[in-house]
mmCIF file of C-alpha atoms in Angstrom:
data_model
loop_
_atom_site.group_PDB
_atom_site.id
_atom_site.type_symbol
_atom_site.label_atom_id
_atom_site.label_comp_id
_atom_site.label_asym_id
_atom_site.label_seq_id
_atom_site.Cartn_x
_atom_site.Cartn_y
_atom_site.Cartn_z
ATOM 1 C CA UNK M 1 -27.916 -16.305 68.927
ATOM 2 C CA UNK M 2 -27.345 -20.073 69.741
ATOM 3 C CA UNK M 3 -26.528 -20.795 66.099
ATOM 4 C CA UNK M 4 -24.386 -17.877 65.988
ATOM 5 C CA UNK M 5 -22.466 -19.316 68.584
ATOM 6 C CA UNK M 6 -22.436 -22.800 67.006
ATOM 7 C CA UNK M 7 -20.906 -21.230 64.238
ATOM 8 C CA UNK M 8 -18.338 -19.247 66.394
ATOM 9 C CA UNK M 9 -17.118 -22.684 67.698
ATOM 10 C CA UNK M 10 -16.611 -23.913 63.850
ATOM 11 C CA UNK M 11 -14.703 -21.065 63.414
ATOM 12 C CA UNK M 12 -12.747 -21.037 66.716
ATOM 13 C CA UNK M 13 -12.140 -25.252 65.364
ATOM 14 C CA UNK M 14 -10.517 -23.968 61.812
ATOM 15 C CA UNK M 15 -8.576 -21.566 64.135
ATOM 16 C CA UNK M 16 -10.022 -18.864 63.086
ATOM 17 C CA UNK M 17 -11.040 -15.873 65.386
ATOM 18 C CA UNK M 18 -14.393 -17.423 66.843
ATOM 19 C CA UNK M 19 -17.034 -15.010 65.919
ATOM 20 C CA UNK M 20 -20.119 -16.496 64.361
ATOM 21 C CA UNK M 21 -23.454 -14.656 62.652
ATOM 22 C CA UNK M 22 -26.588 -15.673 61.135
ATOM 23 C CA UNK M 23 -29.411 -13.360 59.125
ATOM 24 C CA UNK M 24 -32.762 -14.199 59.350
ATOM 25 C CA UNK M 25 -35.774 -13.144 58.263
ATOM 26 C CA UNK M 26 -39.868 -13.987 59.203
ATOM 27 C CA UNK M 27 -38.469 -15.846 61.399
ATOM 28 C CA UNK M 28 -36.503 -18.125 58.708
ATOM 29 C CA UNK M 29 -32.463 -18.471 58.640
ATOM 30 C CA UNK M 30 -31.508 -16.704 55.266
ATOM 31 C CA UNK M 31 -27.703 -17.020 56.251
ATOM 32 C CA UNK M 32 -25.327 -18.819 58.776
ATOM 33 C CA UNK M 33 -21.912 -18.665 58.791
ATOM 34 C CA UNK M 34 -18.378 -17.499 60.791
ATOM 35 C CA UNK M 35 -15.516 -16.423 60.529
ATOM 36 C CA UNK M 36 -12.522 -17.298 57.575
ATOM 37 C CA UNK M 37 -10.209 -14.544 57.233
ATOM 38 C CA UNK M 38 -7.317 -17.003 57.916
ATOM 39 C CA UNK M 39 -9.045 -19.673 55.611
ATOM 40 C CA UNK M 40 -9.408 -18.138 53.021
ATOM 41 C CA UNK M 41 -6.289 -15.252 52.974
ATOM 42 C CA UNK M 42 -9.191 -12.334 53.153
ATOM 43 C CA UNK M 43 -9.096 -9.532 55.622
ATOM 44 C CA UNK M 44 -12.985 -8.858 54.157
ATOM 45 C CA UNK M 45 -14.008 -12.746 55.582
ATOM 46 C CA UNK M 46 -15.542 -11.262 58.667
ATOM 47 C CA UNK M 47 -18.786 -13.156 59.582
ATOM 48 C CA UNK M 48 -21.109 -10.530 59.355
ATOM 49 C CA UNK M 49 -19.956 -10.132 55.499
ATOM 50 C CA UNK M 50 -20.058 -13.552 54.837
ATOM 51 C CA UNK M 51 -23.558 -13.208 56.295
ATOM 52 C CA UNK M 52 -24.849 -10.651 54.331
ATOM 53 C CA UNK M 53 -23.745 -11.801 51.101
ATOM 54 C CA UNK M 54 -25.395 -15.457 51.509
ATOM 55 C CA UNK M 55 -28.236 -13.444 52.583
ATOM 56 C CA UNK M 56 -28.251 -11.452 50.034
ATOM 57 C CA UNK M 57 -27.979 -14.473 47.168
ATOM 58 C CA UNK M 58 -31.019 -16.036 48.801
ATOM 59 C CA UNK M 59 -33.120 -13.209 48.551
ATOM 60 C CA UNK M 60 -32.051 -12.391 45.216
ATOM 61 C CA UNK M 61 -32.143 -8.392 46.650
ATOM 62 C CA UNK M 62 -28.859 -6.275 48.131
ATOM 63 C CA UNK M 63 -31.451 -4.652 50.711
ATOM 64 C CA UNK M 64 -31.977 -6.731 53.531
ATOM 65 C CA UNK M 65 -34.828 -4.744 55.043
ATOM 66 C CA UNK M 66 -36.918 -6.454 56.699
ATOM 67 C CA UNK M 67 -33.877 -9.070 58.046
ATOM 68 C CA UNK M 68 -31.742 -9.057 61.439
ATOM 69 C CA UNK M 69 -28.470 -9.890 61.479
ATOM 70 C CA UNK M 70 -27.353 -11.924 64.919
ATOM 71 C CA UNK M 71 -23.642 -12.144 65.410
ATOM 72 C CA UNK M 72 -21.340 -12.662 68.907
ATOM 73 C CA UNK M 73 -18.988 -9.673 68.521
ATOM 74 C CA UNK M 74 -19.888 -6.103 67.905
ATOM 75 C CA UNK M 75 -19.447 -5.341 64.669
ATOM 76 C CA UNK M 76 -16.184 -3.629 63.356
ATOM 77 C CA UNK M 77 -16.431 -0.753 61.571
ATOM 78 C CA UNK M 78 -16.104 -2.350 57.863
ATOM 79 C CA UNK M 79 -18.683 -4.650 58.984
ATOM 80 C CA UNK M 80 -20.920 -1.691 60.177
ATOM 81 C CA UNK M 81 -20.579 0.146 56.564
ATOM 82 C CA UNK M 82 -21.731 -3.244 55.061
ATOM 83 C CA UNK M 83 -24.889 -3.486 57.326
ATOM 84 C CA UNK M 84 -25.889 0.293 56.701
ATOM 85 C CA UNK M 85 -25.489 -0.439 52.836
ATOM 86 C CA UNK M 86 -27.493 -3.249 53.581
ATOM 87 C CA UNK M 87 -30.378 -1.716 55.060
ATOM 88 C CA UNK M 88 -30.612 -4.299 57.907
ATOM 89 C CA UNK M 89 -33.001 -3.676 59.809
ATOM 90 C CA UNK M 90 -32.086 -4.786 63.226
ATOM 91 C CA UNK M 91 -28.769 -6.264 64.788
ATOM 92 C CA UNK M 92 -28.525 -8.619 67.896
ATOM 93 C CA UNK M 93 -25.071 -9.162 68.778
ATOM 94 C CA UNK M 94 -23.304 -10.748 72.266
ATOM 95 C CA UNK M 95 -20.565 -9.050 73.295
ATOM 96 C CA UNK M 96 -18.749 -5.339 72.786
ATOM 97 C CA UNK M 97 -15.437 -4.887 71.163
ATOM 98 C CA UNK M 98 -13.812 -2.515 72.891
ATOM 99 C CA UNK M 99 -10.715 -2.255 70.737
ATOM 100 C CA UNK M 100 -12.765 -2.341 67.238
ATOM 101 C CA UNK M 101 -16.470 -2.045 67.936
ATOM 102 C CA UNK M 102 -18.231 -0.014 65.024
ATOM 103 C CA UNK M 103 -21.778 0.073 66.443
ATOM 104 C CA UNK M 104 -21.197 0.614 70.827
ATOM 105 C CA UNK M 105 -17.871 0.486 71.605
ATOM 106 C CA UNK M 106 -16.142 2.889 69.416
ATOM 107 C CA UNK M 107 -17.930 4.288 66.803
ATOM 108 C CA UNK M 108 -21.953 4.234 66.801
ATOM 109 C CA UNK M 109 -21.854 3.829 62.687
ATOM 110 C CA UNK M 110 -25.455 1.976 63.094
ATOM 111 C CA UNK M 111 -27.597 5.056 64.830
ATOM 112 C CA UNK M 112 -25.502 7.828 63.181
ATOM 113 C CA UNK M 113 -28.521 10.125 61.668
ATOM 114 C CA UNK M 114 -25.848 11.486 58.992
ATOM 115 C CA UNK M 115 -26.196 8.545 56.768
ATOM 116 C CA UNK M 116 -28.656 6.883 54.857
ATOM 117 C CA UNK M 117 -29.630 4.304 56.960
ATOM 118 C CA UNK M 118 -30.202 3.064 60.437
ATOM 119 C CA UNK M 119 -30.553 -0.605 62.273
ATOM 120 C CA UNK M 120 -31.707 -0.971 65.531
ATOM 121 C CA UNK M 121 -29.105 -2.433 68.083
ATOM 122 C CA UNK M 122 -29.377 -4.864 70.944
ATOM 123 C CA UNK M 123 -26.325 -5.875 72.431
ATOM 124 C CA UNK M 124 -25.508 -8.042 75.328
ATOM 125 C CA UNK M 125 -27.401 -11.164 74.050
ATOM 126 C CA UNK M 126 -25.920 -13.816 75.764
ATOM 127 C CA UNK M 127 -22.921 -11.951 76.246
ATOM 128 C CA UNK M 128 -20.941 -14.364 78.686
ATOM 129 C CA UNK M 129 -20.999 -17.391 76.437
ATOM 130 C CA UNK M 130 -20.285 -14.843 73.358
ATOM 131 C CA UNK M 131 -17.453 -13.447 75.662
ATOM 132 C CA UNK M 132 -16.107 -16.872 77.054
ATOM 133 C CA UNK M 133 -15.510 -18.151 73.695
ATOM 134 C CA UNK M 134 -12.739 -15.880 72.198
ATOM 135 C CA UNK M 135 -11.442 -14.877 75.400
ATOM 136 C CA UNK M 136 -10.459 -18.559 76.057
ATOM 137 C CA UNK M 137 -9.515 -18.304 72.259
ATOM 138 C CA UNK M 138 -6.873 -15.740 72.496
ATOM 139 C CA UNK M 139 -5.948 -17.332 76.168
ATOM 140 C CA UNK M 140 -5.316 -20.275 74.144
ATOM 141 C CA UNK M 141 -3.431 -18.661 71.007
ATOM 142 C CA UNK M 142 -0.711 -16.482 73.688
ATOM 143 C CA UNK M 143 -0.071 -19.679 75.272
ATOM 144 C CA UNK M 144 0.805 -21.380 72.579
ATOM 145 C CA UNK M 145 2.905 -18.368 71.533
ATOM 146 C CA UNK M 146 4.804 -18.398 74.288
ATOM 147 C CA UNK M 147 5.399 -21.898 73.405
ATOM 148 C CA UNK M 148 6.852 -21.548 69.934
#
């Protein structure tokens, strides 16, 4: 989860919304990355997608079995549909999203037995640096709103 959040900070630095993820698998990092919906003018530039497609490149293989996916937000619910099509196997993240969370929060897209798939969740992995980061991130951004 520490690279996750190293890659939340490059993403909070480009100004984007500071979520960060990584995949891994045997214990090797198949994928690190964050968020670039902003960079790159792409509502699908979530960091879990990102993930998952470097992932799956490396592997050579769309199912992602045997990986985890680590990321510092709860996934949303387009990111969920992308990790059940996946077939990750397990994912880690930080902290809940209470407002788009497709896996606790919201929806529970991940453990529903109606579909084809399911991951195994852990959640609250360091969850106050995970939180910390993008709530002093939107802090920041309706400051400087009230600014302009």
């Amino acid at each position: 989860m520490q690279i996750a959040l190293e890659e939340a900070r490059k993403a909070r630095d480009l100004g984007e919304v500071p979520v960060g993820a990584i995949i891994v698998k045997d214990g090797k990092v198949l994928a690190q990355t964050h968020n670039l919906k902003e960079t790159e003018s792409s509502a699908l530039e979530h960091a879990e997608i990102r993930a998952i497609s470097m992932a799956s490149k490396a592997l050579g293989a769309w199912r992602l079995v045997d990986c985890d996916l680590y990321v510092t937000l709860e996934p949303c619910v387009m990111c969920a549909g992308a990790i059940v099509q996946s077939r990750l196997r397990r994912v880690v993240f930080g902290t809940t999203d209470p407002k788009g969370g497709g896996v606790n929060s919201l929806y529970q897209i991940l453990g529903d037995a109606r579909l084809n798939h399911q991951s195994e969740v852990l959640s609250g992995v360091l969850e106050e640096p995970c939180s910390r980061i993008l709530t002093e991130f939107f802090k920041e951004r309706r400051k400087k709103s009230k600014v302009d």
